[in-house]
Structures are given as structure tokens and as C-alpha cells.
Coordinates of C-alpha atoms (C1' of nucleotides) in Angstrom, one line a residue:
Chain Q
M13 CA 0.2 -0.1 -0.1
Y14 CA 1.8 3.2 -1.1
S15 CA 1.3 6.3 1.3
S16 CA -1.7 8.1 0.8
E17 CA 0.0 11.2 -0.3
L18 CA 1.8 10.3 -3.2
I19 CA -1.7 8.7 -4.9
K20 CA -3.2 12.1 -4.3
G21 CA -4.5 13.8 -7.4
T22 CA -4.3 10.5 -9.3
L23 CA -8.0 9.2 -8.6
K24 CA -9.5 11.1 -11.6
T25 CA -6.9 9.8 -13.8
I26 CA -7.4 6.2 -13.0
I27 CA -10.9 6.2 -13.1
L28 CA -11.1 7.7 -16.6
A29 CA -8.3 5.6 -18.2
L30 CA -10.1 2.5 -17.1
L31 CA -13.7 3.7 -17.9
S32 CA -11.9 4.6 -21.5
D33 CA -10.9 0.8 -21.6
E34 CA -14.3 -0.6 -20.3
E35 CA -16.9 1.8 -21.4
K36 CA -19.1 0.6 -18.6
M37 CA -18.2 -0.1 -14.6
Y38 CA -19.6 0.6 -11.5
G39 CA -18.0 1.8 -8.3
Y40 CA -17.6 -1.3 -6.5
E41 CA -16.8 -2.9 -9.6
I42 CA -13.6 0.3 -10.3
T43 CA -12.6 -0.2 -6.5
Q44 CA -12.0 -4.2 -7.2
K45 CA -10.4 -3.8 -10.3
V46 CA -7.9 -1.4 -9.0
K47 CA -6.8 -3.6 -6.3
N48 CA -6.6 -6.1 -8.5
L49 CA -4.6 -4.3 -11.1
T50 CA -2.4 -3.1 -8.2
G51 CA -1.6 -6.2 -6.1
G52 CA -3.2 -4.6 -3.1
K53 CA -0.9 -1.6 -4.0
I54 CA -3.4 1.2 -4.2
Q55 CA -7.2 0.7 -2.9
L56 CA -9.9 3.3 -3.2
T57 CA -12.0 4.3 -0.6
E58 CA -15.4 4.9 -1.3
G59 CA -15.8 8.1 0.6
A60 CA -13.1 9.2 -2.1
L61 CA -14.5 7.3 -5.2
Y62 CA -18.4 7.8 -4.8
P63 CA -17.8 11.7 -4.9
T64 CA -15.5 12.0 -7.7
L65 CA -17.7 10.1 -9.8
H66 CA -20.8 12.4 -9.0
A67 CA -18.5 15.0 -9.9
L68 CA -17.5 13.7 -13.2
E69 CA -21.2 13.1 -14.1
A70 CA -22.4 16.6 -13.1
Q71 CA -19.5 17.8 -15.6
G72 CA -20.9 15.7 -18.3
I73 CA -17.8 13.3 -18.5
L74 CA -19.6 10.4 -17.2
T75 CA -23.3 9.1 -17.7
T76 CA -25.1 6.8 -15.4
E77 CA -27.1 4.1 -15.7
V78 CA -29.3 1.9 -12.8
V79 CA -29.6 -1.6 -12.9
N80 CA -30.9 -4.1 -10.3
V81 CA -29.0 -7.3 -10.2
G82 CA -30.6 -9.5 -8.0
N83 CA -32.5 -7.0 -5.2
R84 CA -29.4 -5.0 -5.3
L85 CA -28.8 -1.5 -7.5
R86 CA -25.7 -1.2 -9.3
K87 CA -25.0 2.5 -10.8
Y88 CA -22.9 2.2 -14.3
Y89 CA -20.9 4.5 -15.2
T90 CA -20.0 5.2 -18.8
I91 CA -18.0 7.9 -20.8
T92 CA -19.3 10.1 -22.9
P93 CA -17.4 11.4 -25.9
S94 CA -16.0 14.8 -24.6
G95 CA -15.1 12.8 -21.4
K96 CA -12.8 10.2 -23.8
T97 CA -10.9 13.3 -24.6
V98 CA -10.7 14.3 -21.2
A99 CA -9.4 11.0 -20.3
H100 CA -7.0 10.8 -22.8
E101 CA -5.4 14.4 -21.7
K102 CA -5.2 12.7 -18.1
V103 CA -3.2 10.1 -19.5
T104 CA -1.0 11.8 -21.6
E105 CA -0.7 14.5 -18.7
F106 CA 0.3 11.6 -16.2
S107 CA 2.7 9.8 -18.5
E108 CA 4.5 13.4 -19.1
F109 CA 4.8 14.2 -15.5
M110 CA 6.3 11.0 -14.7
A111 CA 9.1 11.5 -17.6
T112 CA 9.4 14.8 -15.9
M113 CA 9.7 13.1 -12.3
L114 CA 12.0 10.7 -13.5
I115 CA 14.7 13.4 -14.5
L116 CA 13.9 15.3 -11.3
L117 CA 14.4 12.4 -9.3
D118 CA 17.9 11.5 -10.8
L119 CA 16.2 8.2 -11.9
Q120 CA 16.9 8.5 -15.7
P121 CA 19.5 5.8 -17.1
R122 CA 22.0 8.1 -19.1
A123 CA 25.0 6.8 -21.0
G124 CA 28.2 6.5 -19.8
E125 CA 27.0 5.2 -16.2
A126 CA 27.7 1.8 -14.5
Chain J
M23 CA 2.7 23.7 -16.7
Y24 CA 1.0 20.6 -15.1
S25 CA -2.2 20.8 -13.5
S26 CA -1.6 21.5 -10.1
E27 CA -3.8 18.5 -9.1
L28 CA -1.6 16.0 -10.3
I29 CA 1.9 17.7 -8.6
K30 CA 0.1 17.3 -5.5
G31 CA 1.6 15.1 -2.8
T32 CA 5.3 15.1 -4.3
L33 CA 6.7 17.9 -3.2
K34 CA 8.6 16.3 0.0
T35 CA 9.5 13.6 -2.8
I36 CA 11.3 16.4 -4.7
I37 CA 12.6 18.2 -2.1
L38 CA 14.1 15.4 -0.4
A39 CA 15.6 13.8 -3.7
L40 CA 17.2 17.2 -4.7
L41 CA 18.6 18.1 -0.9
S42 CA 20.3 14.2 -1.5
D43 CA 22.0 14.9 -4.3
E44 CA 23.2 18.7 -3.2
E45 CA 23.6 18.2 0.7
K46 CA 23.3 22.0 0.6
M47 CA 20.6 24.5 -0.8
Y48 CA 18.2 27.4 0.0
G49 CA 14.7 27.8 -0.7
Y50 CA 14.7 30.1 -4.0
E51 CA 17.1 27.8 -5.2
I52 CA 14.8 24.8 -4.9
T53 CA 12.6 26.4 -6.7
Q54 CA 15.0 27.8 -9.8
K55 CA 16.6 24.2 -10.0
V56 CA 12.7 22.7 -10.1
K57 CA 12.0 25.0 -13.0
N58 CA 15.3 24.7 -14.8
L59 CA 15.3 20.9 -14.7
T60 CA 11.6 20.8 -15.9
G61 CA 11.4 23.4 -18.4
G62 CA 9.3 25.3 -16.4
K63 CA 6.4 22.6 -16.3
I64 CA 7.1 22.0 -12.2
Q65 CA 7.1 25.4 -10.7
L66 CA 7.0 25.2 -7.0
T67 CA 5.2 27.9 -5.0
E68 CA 6.6 29.3 -2.2
G69 CA 3.1 28.9 0.0
A70 CA 3.7 25.9 -0.1
L71 CA 7.8 25.1 -0.2
Y72 CA 8.5 27.1 2.6
P73 CA 6.2 25.5 5.1
T74 CA 6.8 21.8 4.0
L75 CA 10.6 23.2 4.7
H76 CA 9.9 24.1 8.2
A77 CA 7.9 21.0 8.7
L78 CA 11.1 18.5 7.7
E79 CA 13.4 20.6 9.7
A80 CA 10.8 20.3 12.8
Q81 CA 10.9 16.6 11.8
G82 CA 15.0 16.1 11.9
I83 CA 15.3 15.5 8.4
L84 CA 16.6 18.7 7.2
T85 CA 19.2 21.1 9.4
T86 CA 19.5 24.6 8.8
E87 CA 22.1 27.2 8.5
V88 CA 21.4 31.1 8.0
V89 CA 23.7 33.0 5.4
N90 CA 24.3 36.6 5.0
V91 CA 24.8 37.0 1.3
G92 CA 25.5 40.7 0.5
N93 CA 22.6 42.6 2.8
R94 CA 19.8 39.5 2.0
L95 CA 19.8 36.4 4.0
R96 CA 19.7 32.8 2.5
K97 CA 18.7 30.0 4.8
Y98 CA 20.6 26.7 3.6
Y99 CA 18.9 23.1 4.0
T100 CA 21.4 20.2 4.6
I101 CA 19.4 16.8 4.9
T102 CA 20.5 14.7 8.1
P103 CA 21.6 11.0 7.7
S104 CA 18.1 9.8 9.0
G105 CA 16.8 12.2 6.6
K106 CA 18.6 10.6 3.8
T107 CA 17.2 7.3 4.6
V108 CA 13.8 8.8 4.6
A109 CA 14.6 10.4 1.3
H110 CA 15.6 7.3 -0.4
E111 CA 12.4 5.7 0.5
K112 CA 10.4 8.1 -0.6
V113 CA 12.1 8.1 -4.4
T114 CA 12.0 4.2 -4.3
E115 CA 8.0 4.6 -3.3
F116 CA 7.6 7.0 -6.1
S117 CA 9.3 5.1 -8.6
E118 CA 7.5 1.9 -7.5
F119 CA 4.2 4.0 -7.9
M120 CA 5.0 5.2 -11.1
A121 CA 5.5 1.3 -12.1
T122 CA 2.2 0.8 -10.6
M123 CA 0.2 3.5 -13.0
L124 CA 2.0 2.3 -15.9
I125 CA -0.1 -1.1 -15.4
L126 CA -3.3 0.9 -14.6
L127 CA -3.4 3.5 -17.0
D128 CA -2.5 0.4 -19.9
L129 CA 0.6 2.5 -20.7
Q130 CA 2.7 -0.6 -20.1
P131 CA 4.5 -1.8 -23.3
R132 CA 3.7 -5.7 -24.1
A133 CA 5.0 -8.2 -26.3
G134 CA 2.9 -8.8 -29.5
E135 CA 1.4 -5.6 -29.9
A136 CA 1.9 -3.1 -33.0
Chain L
dT21 C1' 16.5 57.5 -12.0
dC22 C1' 12.6 55.6 -11.4
dA23 C1' 9.9 51.5 -12.1
dC24 C1' 9.9 46.7 -12.7
dA25 C1' 11.5 42.0 -12.2
dA26 C1' 14.4 39.0 -9.6
dT27 C1' 16.0 37.4 -5.1
dA28 C1' 15.0 35.8 -0.9
dC29 C1' 12.2 35.1 3.2
dA30 C1' 7.7 34.4 5.6
dT31 C1' 2.9 33.8 7.1
dA32 C1' -2.9 33.6 6.8
dA33 C1' -7.0 32.8 4.6
dT34 C1' -9.3 30.1 1.3
dT35 C1' -10.1 26.2 -1.7
dT36 C1' -9.5 21.4 -2.9
dT37 C1' -8.8 16.8 -1.9
dC38 C1' -8.8 13.1 0.7
dT39 C1' -9.5 10.5 5.0
dT40 C1' -12.4 8.9 8.6
dA41 C1' -16.4 7.6 10.2
dG42 C1' -21.0 6.5 9.9
dG43 C1' -25.2 5.0 7.8
dT44 C1' -28.6 1.5 4.6
dA45 C1' -29.4 -2.9 2.9
dT46 C1' -28.6 -7.4 0.4
dA47 C1' -26.0 -11.8 -0.5
dT48 C1' -22.7 -15.0 0.6
dT49 C1' -19.9 -17.9 3.2
dT50 C1' -18.5 -20.2 7.4
Chain M
dA28 C1' -25.8 -17.2 13.5
dA29 C1' -22.4 -14.4 12.3
dA30 C1' -19.2 -12.7 9.8
dT31 C1' -17.9 -11.1 5.3
dA32 C1' -18.7 -9.4 0.6
dT33 C1' -21.3 -6.8 -2.0
dA34 C1' -23.4 -2.4 -3.0
dC35 C1' -24.7 2.6 -2.4
dC36 C1' -24.0 7.1 0.3
dT37 C1' -22.7 11.3 2.7
dA38 C1' -20.7 14.4 6.4
dA39 C1' -17.2 16.1 9.8
dG40 C1' -12.5 16.8 9.5
dA41 C1' -7.4 16.3 8.3
dA42 C1' -4.1 17.6 5.1
dA43 C1' -1.8 19.9 1.6
dA44 C1' -1.8 23.2 -1.8
dT45 C1' -3.4 27.9 -4.0
dT46 C1' -4.1 32.6 -3.7
dA47 C1' -3.2 36.6 -1.6
dT48 C1' -0.3 39.3 1.3
dG49 C1' 3.9 41.3 3.6
dT50 C1' 8.7 42.7 4.2
dA51 C1' 13.1 43.7 2.0
dT52 C1' 17.6 43.8 -1.3
dT53 C1' 19.6 43.7 -6.0
dG54 C1' 19.8 44.1 -10.7
dT55 C1' 17.8 45.8 -14.9
dG56 C1' 16.0 48.5 -18.6
dA57 C1' 13.3 52.6 -20.2

DNA sequence: TCACAATACATAATTTTCTTAGGTATATTT
DNA sequence: AAATATACCTAAGAAAATTATGTATTGTGA
């Protein structure tokens, strides 16, 4: 589990990246997928996830559809076309940010080094 | 310039990584070095930097030394031995976090792809 | 020489974002 | 039967940053 401080600010990027791949996920499913893909190293808390999903919906980035499964309800989130653009921008930006951090933290392998 | 949300939580890591390399820097110098190394894409704000430096000092991770240069004062920060350990842990953790994010954002190149 | 930008420190109010804690309810496993 | 997992949600508080100030010196360009 990474220190929460480190994960800060990446939640929207994670959500949008997953929904760009899957086109339809519900909240709990997102928490499980993140947990599985990261070997438990990133675990989204519901208190952070749900308000963010609601905000993304309010911004027109996601749309929702409530489905009854058995006696329980699931709220599926789908990314909108404009949301796909936002998702792509966010992922690209994070990718560039990582490259910048590699330089800054001096983690970049350079020629002529052991 | 990256969206500030993305940079959140990396300030301590950046400061400690730089001070591990240089052994002695003052606040303004840190802002300039970060700006230069990142081509202006990361610009630390003073309102974030100074309180963080003070906190790191209070935790015994950094020590200070005030020097007069001309008529102006500079507060130099030096990393302590225990601070070096913290710095290394922070950088390692961020490095692993990036690897995790590559998987999560599906940015990892895999065999058999175009 | 006068104004502006840069150097150099600092803090306080506000905002943003997350954590912690709580609440409701059904389904499954032990 | 109890505990865990599934599935949603919100509210209070904490943490971290932004924005806005404030002080003061030094260098630069009009």
C-alpha cells in the first residue's frame, strides 16, 4: 500500500483511464479492479470514489444507468465522447509528468554510467 | 505546466531528492532548480515550499544554517543522515508507484502488440 | 533615476481533496 | 447465526496546496 499522499491527485486519472478501456463499470467494480491490477497497492476508498464519480457525472464526463441485479442496485458509469478526450488528456499528462519526475529524481539512466 | 492536482503529494519527495544530491540548498534555489530541470513544467509555489521545509526541519529530516549574502539572508537546508534514509524510501516508493500506474493506465508496452 | 523584475524570506485565509467514520441494505460464506 | 462481501451514500474533519499578502534587497531596462 502506497502512502496516500503519493496517490493524491491521481484518482480522476485512474477512473477515466479504466472507463476508457471498459465503457461501463460500477463503483464497487472500480475499487476491485484497481485493487487487483495493483496487487492491493492502491485501494480506493469509497469516501473518495463516490463523490468524484458524482462530480464527473455533473461535469458531463460520465453518464449513469442504474441496474437491478438480484435485489441490489448497481450504478453503471459510462464515459461520454467528450469524456474520452478528457481521459486521454489526463493520461497523456500523467505520462509526461512521470517522465519529468524521472529527470527530477535523477532516476533516468544515462549513457556512460555503471 | 502540469495541472496542480497531478503534482500534489510529490513535493516532499522532490525536495528530499534534490537535497540528497546537493547536500545544501536554500528555498529559492530549490524553486529555480526544479523550474530549470523540468523546463518550467513544475513550478513550486512559495506558499507550499516554505511550510514544507519548516515541517521537514521540525521532523529532524533537514537542518538549517542562515547565511548572509550581501545584505540578504539565505537559509540553507542540509539533509540529515536519517533524512537520507527517508529520502531514499520516498524516491523508491514513487518509482514503484509509477510502475504500478503504468499497469493501471495501460501504458505498459507488452509483447505481441503493434 | 525610476519603475519593474528578480532574489529571498515568510505567513494567513481559502480551497481542494482525501480520510475517517458513519449509515443502509442484500448476498454469501463459515 | 455471524461474519464477510457486495453495493450504494454522505458528512465531519484533516491534510496539502493555492492564492494573496507582506517585507526587504538587488539588478535591469526605459
